[in-house]
Short mmCIF file of C-alpha atoms in Angstrom, two decimals:
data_model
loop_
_atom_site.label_atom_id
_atom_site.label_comp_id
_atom_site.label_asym_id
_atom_site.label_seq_id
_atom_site.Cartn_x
_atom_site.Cartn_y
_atom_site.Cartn_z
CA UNK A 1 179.68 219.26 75.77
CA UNK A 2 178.99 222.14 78.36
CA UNK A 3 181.59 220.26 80.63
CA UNK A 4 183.99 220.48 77.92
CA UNK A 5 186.67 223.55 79.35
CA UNK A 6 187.02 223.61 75.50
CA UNK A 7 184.08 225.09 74.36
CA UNK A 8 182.05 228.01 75.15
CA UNK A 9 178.43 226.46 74.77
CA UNK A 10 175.24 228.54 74.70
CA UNK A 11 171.77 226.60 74.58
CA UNK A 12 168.70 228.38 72.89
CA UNK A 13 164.75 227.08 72.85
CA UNK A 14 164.30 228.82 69.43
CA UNK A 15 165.84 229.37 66.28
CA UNK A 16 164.22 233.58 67.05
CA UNK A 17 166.31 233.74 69.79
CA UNK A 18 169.54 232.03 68.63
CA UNK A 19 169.09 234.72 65.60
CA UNK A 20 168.70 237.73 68.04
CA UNK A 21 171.76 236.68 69.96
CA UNK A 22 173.49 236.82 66.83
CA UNK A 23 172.61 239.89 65.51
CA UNK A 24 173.82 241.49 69.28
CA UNK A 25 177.05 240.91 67.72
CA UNK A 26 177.30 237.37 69.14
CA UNK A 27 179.34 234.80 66.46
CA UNK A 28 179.82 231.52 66.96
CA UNK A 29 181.86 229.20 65.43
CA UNK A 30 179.29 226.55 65.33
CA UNK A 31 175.44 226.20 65.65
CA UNK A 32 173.97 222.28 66.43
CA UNK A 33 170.28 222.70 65.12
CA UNK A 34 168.17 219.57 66.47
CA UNK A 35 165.33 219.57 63.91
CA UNK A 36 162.90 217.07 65.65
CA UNK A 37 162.08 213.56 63.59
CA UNK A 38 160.89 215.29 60.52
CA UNK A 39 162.64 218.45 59.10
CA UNK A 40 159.46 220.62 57.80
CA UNK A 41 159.19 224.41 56.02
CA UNK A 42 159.97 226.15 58.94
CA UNK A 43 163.27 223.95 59.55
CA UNK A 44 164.29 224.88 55.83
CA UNK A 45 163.70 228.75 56.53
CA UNK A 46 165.49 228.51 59.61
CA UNK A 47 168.71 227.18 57.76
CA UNK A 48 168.32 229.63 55.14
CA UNK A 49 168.08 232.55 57.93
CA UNK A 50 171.42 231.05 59.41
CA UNK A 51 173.31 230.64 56.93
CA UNK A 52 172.49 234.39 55.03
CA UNK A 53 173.36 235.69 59.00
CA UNK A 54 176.04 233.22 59.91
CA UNK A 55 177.95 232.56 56.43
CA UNK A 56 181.23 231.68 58.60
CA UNK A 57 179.51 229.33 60.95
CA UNK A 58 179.92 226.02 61.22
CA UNK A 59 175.58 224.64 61.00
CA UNK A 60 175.12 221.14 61.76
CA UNK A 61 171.65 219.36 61.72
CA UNK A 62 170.54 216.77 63.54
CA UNK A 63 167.11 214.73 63.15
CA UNK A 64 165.75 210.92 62.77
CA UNK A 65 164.95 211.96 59.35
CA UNK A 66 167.08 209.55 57.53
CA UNK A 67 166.19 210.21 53.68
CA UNK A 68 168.79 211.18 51.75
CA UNK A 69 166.75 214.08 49.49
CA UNK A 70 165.87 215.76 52.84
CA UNK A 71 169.59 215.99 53.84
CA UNK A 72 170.47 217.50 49.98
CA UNK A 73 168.10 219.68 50.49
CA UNK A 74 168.46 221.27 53.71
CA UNK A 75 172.83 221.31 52.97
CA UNK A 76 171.99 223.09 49.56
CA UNK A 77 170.46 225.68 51.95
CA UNK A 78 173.15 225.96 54.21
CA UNK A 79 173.64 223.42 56.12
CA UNK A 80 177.49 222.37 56.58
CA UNK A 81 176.42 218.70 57.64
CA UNK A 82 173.51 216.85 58.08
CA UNK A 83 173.51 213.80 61.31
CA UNK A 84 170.80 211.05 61.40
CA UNK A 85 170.17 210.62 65.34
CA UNK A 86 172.20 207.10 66.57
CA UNK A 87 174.50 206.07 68.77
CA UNK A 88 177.14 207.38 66.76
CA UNK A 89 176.00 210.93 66.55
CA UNK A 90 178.19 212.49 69.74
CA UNK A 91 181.54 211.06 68.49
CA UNK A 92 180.76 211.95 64.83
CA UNK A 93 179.41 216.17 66.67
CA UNK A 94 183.23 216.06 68.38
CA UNK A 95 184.92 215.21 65.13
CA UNK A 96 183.03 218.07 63.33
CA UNK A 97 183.57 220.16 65.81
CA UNK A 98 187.40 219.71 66.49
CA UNK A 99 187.43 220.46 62.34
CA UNK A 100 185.28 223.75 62.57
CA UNK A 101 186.21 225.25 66.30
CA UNK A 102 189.61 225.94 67.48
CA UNK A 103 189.85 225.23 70.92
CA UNK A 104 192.46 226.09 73.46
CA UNK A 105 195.52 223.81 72.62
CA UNK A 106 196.52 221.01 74.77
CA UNK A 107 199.91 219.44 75.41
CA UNK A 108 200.89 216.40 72.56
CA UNK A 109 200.71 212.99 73.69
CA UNK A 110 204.06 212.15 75.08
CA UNK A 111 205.42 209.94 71.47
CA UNK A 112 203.97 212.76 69.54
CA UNK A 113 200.39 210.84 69.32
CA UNK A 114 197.03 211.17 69.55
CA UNK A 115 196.02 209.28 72.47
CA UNK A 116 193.43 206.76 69.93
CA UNK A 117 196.12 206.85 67.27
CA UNK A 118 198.52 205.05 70.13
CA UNK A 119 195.99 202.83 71.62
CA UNK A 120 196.30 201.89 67.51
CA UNK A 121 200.22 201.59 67.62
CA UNK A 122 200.03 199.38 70.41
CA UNK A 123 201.46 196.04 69.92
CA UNK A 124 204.48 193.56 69.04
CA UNK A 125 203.99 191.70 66.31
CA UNK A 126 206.32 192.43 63.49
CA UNK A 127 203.52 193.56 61.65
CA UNK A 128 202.83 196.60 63.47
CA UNK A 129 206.70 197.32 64.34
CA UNK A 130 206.61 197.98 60.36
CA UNK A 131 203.65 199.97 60.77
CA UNK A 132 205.09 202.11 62.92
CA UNK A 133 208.53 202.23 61.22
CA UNK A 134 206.30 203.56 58.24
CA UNK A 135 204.08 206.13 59.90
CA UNK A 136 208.04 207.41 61.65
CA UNK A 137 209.22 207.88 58.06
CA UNK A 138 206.01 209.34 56.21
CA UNK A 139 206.13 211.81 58.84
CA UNK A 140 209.45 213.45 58.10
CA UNK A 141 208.47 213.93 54.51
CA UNK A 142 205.12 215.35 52.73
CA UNK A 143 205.09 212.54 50.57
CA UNK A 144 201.56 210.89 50.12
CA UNK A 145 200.69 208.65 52.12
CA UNK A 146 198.15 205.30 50.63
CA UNK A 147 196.59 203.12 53.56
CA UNK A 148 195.30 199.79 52.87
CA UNK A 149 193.67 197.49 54.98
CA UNK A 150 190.19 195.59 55.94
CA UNK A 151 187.22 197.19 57.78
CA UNK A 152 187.68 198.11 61.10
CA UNK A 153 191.98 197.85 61.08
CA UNK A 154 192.05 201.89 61.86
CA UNK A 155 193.02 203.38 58.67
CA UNK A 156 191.75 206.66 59.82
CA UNK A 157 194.15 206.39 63.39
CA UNK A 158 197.31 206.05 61.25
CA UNK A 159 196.74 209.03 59.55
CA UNK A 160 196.26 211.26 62.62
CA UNK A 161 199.23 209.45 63.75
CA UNK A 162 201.44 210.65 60.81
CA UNK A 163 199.87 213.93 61.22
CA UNK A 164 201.08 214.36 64.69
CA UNK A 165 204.06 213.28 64.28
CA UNK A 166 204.76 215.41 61.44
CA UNK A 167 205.91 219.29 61.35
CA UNK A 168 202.13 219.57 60.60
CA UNK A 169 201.03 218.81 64.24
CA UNK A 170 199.80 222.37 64.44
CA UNK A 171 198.19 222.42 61.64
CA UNK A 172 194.42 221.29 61.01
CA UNK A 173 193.89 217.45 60.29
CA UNK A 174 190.86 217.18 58.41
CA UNK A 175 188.77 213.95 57.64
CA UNK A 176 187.00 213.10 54.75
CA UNK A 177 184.77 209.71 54.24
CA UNK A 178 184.18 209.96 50.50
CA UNK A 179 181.74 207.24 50.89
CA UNK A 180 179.25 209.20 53.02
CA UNK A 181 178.62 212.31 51.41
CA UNK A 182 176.19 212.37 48.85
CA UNK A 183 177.90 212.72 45.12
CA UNK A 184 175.62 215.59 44.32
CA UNK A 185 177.48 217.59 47.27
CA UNK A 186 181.09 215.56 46.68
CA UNK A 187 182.82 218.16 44.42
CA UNK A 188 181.00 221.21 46.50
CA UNK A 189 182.46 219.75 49.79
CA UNK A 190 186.14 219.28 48.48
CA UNK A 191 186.78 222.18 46.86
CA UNK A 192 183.75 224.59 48.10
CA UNK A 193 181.67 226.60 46.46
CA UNK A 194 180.39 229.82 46.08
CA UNK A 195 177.74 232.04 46.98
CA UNK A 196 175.09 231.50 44.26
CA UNK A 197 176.50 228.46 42.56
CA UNK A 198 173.58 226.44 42.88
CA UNK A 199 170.24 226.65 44.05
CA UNK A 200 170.64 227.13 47.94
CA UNK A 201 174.24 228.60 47.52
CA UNK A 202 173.21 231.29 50.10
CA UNK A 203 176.97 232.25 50.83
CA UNK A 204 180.66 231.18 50.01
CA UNK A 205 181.57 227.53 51.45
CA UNK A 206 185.14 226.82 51.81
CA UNK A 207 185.88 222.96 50.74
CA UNK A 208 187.94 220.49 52.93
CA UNK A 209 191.17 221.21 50.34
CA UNK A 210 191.44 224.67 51.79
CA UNK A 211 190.48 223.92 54.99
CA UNK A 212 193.02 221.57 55.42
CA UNK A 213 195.65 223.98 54.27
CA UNK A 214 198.60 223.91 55.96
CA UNK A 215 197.99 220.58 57.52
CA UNK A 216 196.98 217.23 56.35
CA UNK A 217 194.21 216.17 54.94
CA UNK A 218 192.74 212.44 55.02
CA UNK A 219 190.49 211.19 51.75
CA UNK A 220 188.71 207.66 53.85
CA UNK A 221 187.46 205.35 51.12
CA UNK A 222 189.23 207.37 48.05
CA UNK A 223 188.01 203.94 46.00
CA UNK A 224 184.41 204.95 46.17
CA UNK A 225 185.02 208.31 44.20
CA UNK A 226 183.18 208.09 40.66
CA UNK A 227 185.25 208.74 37.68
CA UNK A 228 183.90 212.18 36.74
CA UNK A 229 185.29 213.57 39.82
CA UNK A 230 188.67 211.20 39.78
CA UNK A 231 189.51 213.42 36.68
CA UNK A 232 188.57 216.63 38.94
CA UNK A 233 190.60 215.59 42.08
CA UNK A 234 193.96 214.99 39.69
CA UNK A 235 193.92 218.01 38.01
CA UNK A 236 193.79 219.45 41.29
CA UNK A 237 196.99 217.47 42.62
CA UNK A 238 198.82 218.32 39.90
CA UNK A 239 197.92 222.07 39.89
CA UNK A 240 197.82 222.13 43.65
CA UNK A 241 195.07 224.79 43.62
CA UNK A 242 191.18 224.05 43.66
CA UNK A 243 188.33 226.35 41.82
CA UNK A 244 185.19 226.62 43.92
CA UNK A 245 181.99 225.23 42.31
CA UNK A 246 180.52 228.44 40.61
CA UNK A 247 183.91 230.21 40.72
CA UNK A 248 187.32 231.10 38.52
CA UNK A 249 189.61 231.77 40.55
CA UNK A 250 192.15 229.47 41.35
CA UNK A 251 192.87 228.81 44.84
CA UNK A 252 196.33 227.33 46.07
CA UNK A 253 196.29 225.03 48.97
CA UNK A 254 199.16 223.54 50.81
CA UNK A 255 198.35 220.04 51.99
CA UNK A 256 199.77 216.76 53.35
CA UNK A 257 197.67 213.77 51.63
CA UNK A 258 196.84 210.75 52.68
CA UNK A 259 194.47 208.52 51.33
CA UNK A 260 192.77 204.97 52.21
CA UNK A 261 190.68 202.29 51.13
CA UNK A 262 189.54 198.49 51.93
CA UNK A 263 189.22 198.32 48.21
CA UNK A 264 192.39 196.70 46.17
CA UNK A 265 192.91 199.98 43.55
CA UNK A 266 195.01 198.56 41.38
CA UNK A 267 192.76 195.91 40.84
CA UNK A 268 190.15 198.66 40.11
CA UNK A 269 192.44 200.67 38.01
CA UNK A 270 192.68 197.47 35.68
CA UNK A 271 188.84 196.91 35.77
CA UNK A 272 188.55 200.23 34.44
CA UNK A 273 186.72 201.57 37.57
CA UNK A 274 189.63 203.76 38.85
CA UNK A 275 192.20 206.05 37.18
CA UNK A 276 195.27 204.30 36.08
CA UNK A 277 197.06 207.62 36.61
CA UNK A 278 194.97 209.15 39.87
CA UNK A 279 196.06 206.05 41.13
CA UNK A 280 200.09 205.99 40.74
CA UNK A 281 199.83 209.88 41.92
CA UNK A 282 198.03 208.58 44.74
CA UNK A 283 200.17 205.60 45.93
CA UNK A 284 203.17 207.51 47.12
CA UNK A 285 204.08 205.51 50.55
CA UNK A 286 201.78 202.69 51.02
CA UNK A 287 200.91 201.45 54.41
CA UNK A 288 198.89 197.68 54.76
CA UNK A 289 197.38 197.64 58.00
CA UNK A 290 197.39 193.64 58.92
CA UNK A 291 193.99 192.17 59.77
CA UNK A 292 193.71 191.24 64.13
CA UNK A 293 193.55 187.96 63.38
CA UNK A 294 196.76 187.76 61.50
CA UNK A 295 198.73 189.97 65.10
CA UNK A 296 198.96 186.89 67.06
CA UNK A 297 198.80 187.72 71.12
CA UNK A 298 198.35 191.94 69.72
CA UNK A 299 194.76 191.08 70.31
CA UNK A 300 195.09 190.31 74.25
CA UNK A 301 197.33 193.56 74.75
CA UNK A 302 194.61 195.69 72.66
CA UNK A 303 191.99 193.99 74.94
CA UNK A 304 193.17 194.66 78.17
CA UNK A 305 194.59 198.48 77.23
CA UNK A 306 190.37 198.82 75.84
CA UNK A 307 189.10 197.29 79.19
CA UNK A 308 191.18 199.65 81.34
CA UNK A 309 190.19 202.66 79.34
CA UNK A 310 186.64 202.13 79.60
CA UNK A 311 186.33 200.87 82.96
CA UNK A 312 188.35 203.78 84.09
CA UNK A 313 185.88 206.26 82.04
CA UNK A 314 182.66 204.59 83.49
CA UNK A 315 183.77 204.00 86.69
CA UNK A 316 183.65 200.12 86.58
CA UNK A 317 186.12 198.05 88.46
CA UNK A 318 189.19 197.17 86.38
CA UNK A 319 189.37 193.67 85.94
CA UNK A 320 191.65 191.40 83.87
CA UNK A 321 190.90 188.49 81.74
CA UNK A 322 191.20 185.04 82.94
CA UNK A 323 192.75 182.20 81.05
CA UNK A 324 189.95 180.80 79.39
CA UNK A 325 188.53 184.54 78.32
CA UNK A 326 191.66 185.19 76.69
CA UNK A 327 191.84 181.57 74.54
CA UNK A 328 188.55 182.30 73.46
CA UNK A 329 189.74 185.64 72.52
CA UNK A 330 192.99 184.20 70.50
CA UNK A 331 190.66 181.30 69.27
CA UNK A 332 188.37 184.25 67.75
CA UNK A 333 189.49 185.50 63.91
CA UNK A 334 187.35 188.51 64.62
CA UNK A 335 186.68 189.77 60.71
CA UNK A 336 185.44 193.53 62.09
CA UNK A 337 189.00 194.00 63.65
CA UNK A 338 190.29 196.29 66.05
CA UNK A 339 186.97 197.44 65.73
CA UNK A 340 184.99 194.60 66.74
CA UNK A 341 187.10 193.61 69.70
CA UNK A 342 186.81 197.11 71.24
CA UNK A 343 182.93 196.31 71.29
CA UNK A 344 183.34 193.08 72.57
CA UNK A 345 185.36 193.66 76.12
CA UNK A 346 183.63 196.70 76.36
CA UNK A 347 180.75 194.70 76.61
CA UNK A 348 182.49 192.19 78.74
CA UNK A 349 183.59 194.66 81.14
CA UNK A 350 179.85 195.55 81.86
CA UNK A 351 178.31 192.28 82.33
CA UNK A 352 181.28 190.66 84.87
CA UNK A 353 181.04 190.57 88.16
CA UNK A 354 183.53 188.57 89.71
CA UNK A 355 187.45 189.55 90.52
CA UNK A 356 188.06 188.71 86.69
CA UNK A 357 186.38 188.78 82.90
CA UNK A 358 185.35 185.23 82.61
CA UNK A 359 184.82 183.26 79.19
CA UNK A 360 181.18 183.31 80.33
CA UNK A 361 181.27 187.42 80.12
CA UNK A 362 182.11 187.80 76.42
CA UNK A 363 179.42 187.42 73.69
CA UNK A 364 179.26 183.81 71.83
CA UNK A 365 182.37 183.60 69.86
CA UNK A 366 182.82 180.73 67.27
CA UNK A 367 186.39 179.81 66.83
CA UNK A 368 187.16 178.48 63.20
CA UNK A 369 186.87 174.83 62.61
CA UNK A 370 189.37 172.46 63.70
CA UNK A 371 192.30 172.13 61.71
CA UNK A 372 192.49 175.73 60.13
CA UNK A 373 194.86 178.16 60.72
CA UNK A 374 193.63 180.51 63.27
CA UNK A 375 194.79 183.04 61.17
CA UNK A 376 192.45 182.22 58.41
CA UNK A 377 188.95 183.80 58.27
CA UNK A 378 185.77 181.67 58.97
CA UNK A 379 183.10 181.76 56.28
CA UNK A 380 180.87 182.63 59.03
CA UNK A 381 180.82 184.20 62.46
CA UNK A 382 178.31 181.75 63.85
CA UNK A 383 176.36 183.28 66.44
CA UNK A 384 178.35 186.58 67.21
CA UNK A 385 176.10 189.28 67.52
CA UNK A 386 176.72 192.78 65.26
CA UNK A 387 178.30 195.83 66.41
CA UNK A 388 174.25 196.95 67.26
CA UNK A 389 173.61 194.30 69.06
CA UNK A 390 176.42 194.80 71.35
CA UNK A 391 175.90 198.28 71.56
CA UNK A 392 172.36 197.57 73.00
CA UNK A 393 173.44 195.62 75.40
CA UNK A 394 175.32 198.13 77.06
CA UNK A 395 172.71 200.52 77.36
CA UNK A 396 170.45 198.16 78.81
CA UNK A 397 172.90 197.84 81.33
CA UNK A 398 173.45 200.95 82.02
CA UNK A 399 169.94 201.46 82.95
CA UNK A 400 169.55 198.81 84.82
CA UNK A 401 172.31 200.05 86.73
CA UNK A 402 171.11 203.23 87.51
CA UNK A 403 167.67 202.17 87.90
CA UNK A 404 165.83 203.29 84.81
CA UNK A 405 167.84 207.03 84.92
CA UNK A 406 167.74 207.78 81.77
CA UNK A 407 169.56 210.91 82.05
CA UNK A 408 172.22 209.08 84.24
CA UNK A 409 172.46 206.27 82.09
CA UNK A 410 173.42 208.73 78.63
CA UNK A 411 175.52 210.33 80.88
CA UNK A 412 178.14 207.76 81.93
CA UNK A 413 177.70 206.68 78.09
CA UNK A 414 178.76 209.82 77.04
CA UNK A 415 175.88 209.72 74.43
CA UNK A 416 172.65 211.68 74.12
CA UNK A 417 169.54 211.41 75.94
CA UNK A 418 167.44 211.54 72.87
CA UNK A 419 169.38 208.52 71.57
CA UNK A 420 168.12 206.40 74.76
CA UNK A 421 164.86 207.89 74.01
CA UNK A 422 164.28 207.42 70.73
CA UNK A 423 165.26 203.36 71.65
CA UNK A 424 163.00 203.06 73.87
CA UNK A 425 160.25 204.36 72.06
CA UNK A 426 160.82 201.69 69.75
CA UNK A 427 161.15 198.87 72.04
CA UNK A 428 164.82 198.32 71.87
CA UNK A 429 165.59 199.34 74.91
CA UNK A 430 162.92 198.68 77.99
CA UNK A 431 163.28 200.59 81.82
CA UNK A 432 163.94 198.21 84.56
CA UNK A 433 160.66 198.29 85.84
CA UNK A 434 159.03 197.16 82.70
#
């Protein structure tokens, strides 16, 4: 992140000193707090210190700590989010970032895109030729927006893609996975709170409804809200204002709204686990994102567009798939999606070494039985290995090829050192020399 012309980023070996460059008048917009592996008192005085100095400022924690009641607990303090370490944690820090900071603007992607969002768009099946007719529509309106679609099909992409596209481009996008925050901080986190609500309510929070005013705001896995707080979130899109936990006054907010799910909701409206009438004010333009498998020859233009990217950002060679690479990869139904092919030729593209990706390169795929559609999905994957798996692999790679550099090898990863670390301190991951 200090390489980031972006950001301004100051490091600091103690929470004292981070404190006493505040109080010189110093404010940032964000504070990164790496607890260690097990968030004690003094971690939970230091948040409450923060927060009671810093009320405006973004404070997100980071430890190996992965139970749920410590998380609660420290957020109820202060904190605004709360990372277990992994190999996610840097691109989850930039998204959380982007929503708190406001760095210096850059220049739109040339069709009005983000540049993942059109990696997304790419392709020619009719499918996605409707997608994109549908995202070009939604965006001239403020109507809301309903995304449907499997694990993995990039639910979240379209939306930023409507969002740039719209009048709204300016505006903040924020993201919301409903299924990840706790349901004790749910209604707190959409429509804030305020200072003393709760035990812990140090100062006032502003929820993601008024952060996202003015712009668009994206509710990921809307399906997995619990009727108590379906009733809440109508009342608010009807009234189009929001009333902070602990507070009266209404709020207004101004907000594009788009919505998603892999769940079928009107299937869950008639099972009685969803709002019959949350659910037709939520449907307003609905978008089905088609599975890979069903995109025909998408999946080899996807392929080589996530190969070139990657190779270009690691400094590999950029090689192309030869014929029997990409029949394997047609032959493949691949039920994680656009998803799970990323992680598969970016895995390829490390392990070749000849002129061209080679069948031999790409992890064991198990094309469905003879005589199926290849458009149908396989009861089983055989012996493809998970998302982890691959991920693995590429790190042990990448310190192979810089000789055990741990350092070097996060680097050209673009993922932190105490990720590589922590793996191999626990034996998934082993130094050359070993």
């Amino acid at each position: 992140m200090g390489r980031n012309p972006d950001y301004r980023i100051r490091r600091f070996p103690t929470i004292a000193l981070a404190l006493g460059s505040a109080q010189e008048g110093e404010q940032p917009e964000a504070i990164i707090y790496d607890c260690g592996p097990t968030p004690d008192a003094a971690v939970h005085r230091a948040v409450r210190q923060l927060r009671e100095q810093l009320p405006q400022t973004g404070l997100f924690l980071i430890s190996s700590q992965s139970d749920i009641s410590t998380a609660v607990e420290l957020m109820r303090h202060g904190a605004s989010d709360y990372l277990v370490k992994d190999a996610s944690t840097p691109d989850r820090l930039w998204q959380l970032l982007a929503q708190t900071c406001q760095p210096r603007a850059t220049p739109p992607s040339p069709k009005g895109t983000c540049p993942e969002a059109a990696s997304l768009l790419l392709g020619e099946h009719a499918s996605m030729q409707r997608v994109r007719e549908l995202i070009a529509k939604a965006a001239r309106t403020v109507i809301t927006v309903s995304i449907t679609g499997e694990t993995g099909t990039g639910k979240e992409l379209v939306a930023q893609a409507i969002h740039a596209q719209s009048s709204r481009a300016s505006q903040p996008f924020v993201a919301v996975n409903m299924a990840a925050i706790p349901r004790e901080l749910l209604e707190s986190e959409l429509f804030g709170h305020e200072k003393g609500a709760f035990t812990g309510a140090t100062a006032r929070r502003v929820g993601h409804f008024e952060a996202a005013n003015g712009g668009t705001l994206f509710l990921d896995e809307i399906g997995d809200l619990e009727l108590p707080l379906q009733a809440k979130l109508l009342r608010v899109l009807q009234e189009r204002v929001v009333t902070r936990v602990g507070g009266s006054k209404p709020v207004p907010f101004d907000v594009r709204l788009v919505v998603a799910t892999h769940r079928d909701l009107a299937a869950e409206a008639r099972a009685g686990r969803f709002r019959e009438d949350l659910y037709y004010r939520l449907l307003g333009l609905p978008i089905e994102l088609p599975p890979l498998r069903a995109r025909g020859n998408d999946r080899l233009l996807l392929a080589d567009h996530f190969v070139q990217n990657f190779s270009h950002a690691n400094r590999l060679p950029i090689r192309s798939f030869d014929a029997e690479a990409k029949r394997r990869l047609l032959a493949y139904p691949f039920p994680g999606n656009v998803r799970e092919l990323k992680a598969v030729v970016e895995l390829a593209a490390v392990l070749a070494d000849g002129a061209h990706i080679v069948a031999a390169d790409l992890p064991p795929l198990q094309a469905p039985a003879t005589g199926r559609d290849a458009s149908a999905m396989p009861t089983t994957t055989g012996t493809m290995p998970s998302l982890r798996e691959q991920t693995l692999a590429i790190m042990q790679n990448a310190l192979l090829q810089t000789q055990g550099d741990v350092v070097a090898a996060a680097s050209r990863l673009r993922i932190g050192r105490s990720t590589m670390y922590r793996l191999l301190q626990s034996g998934h991951l082993r130094l050359p020399q070993d």
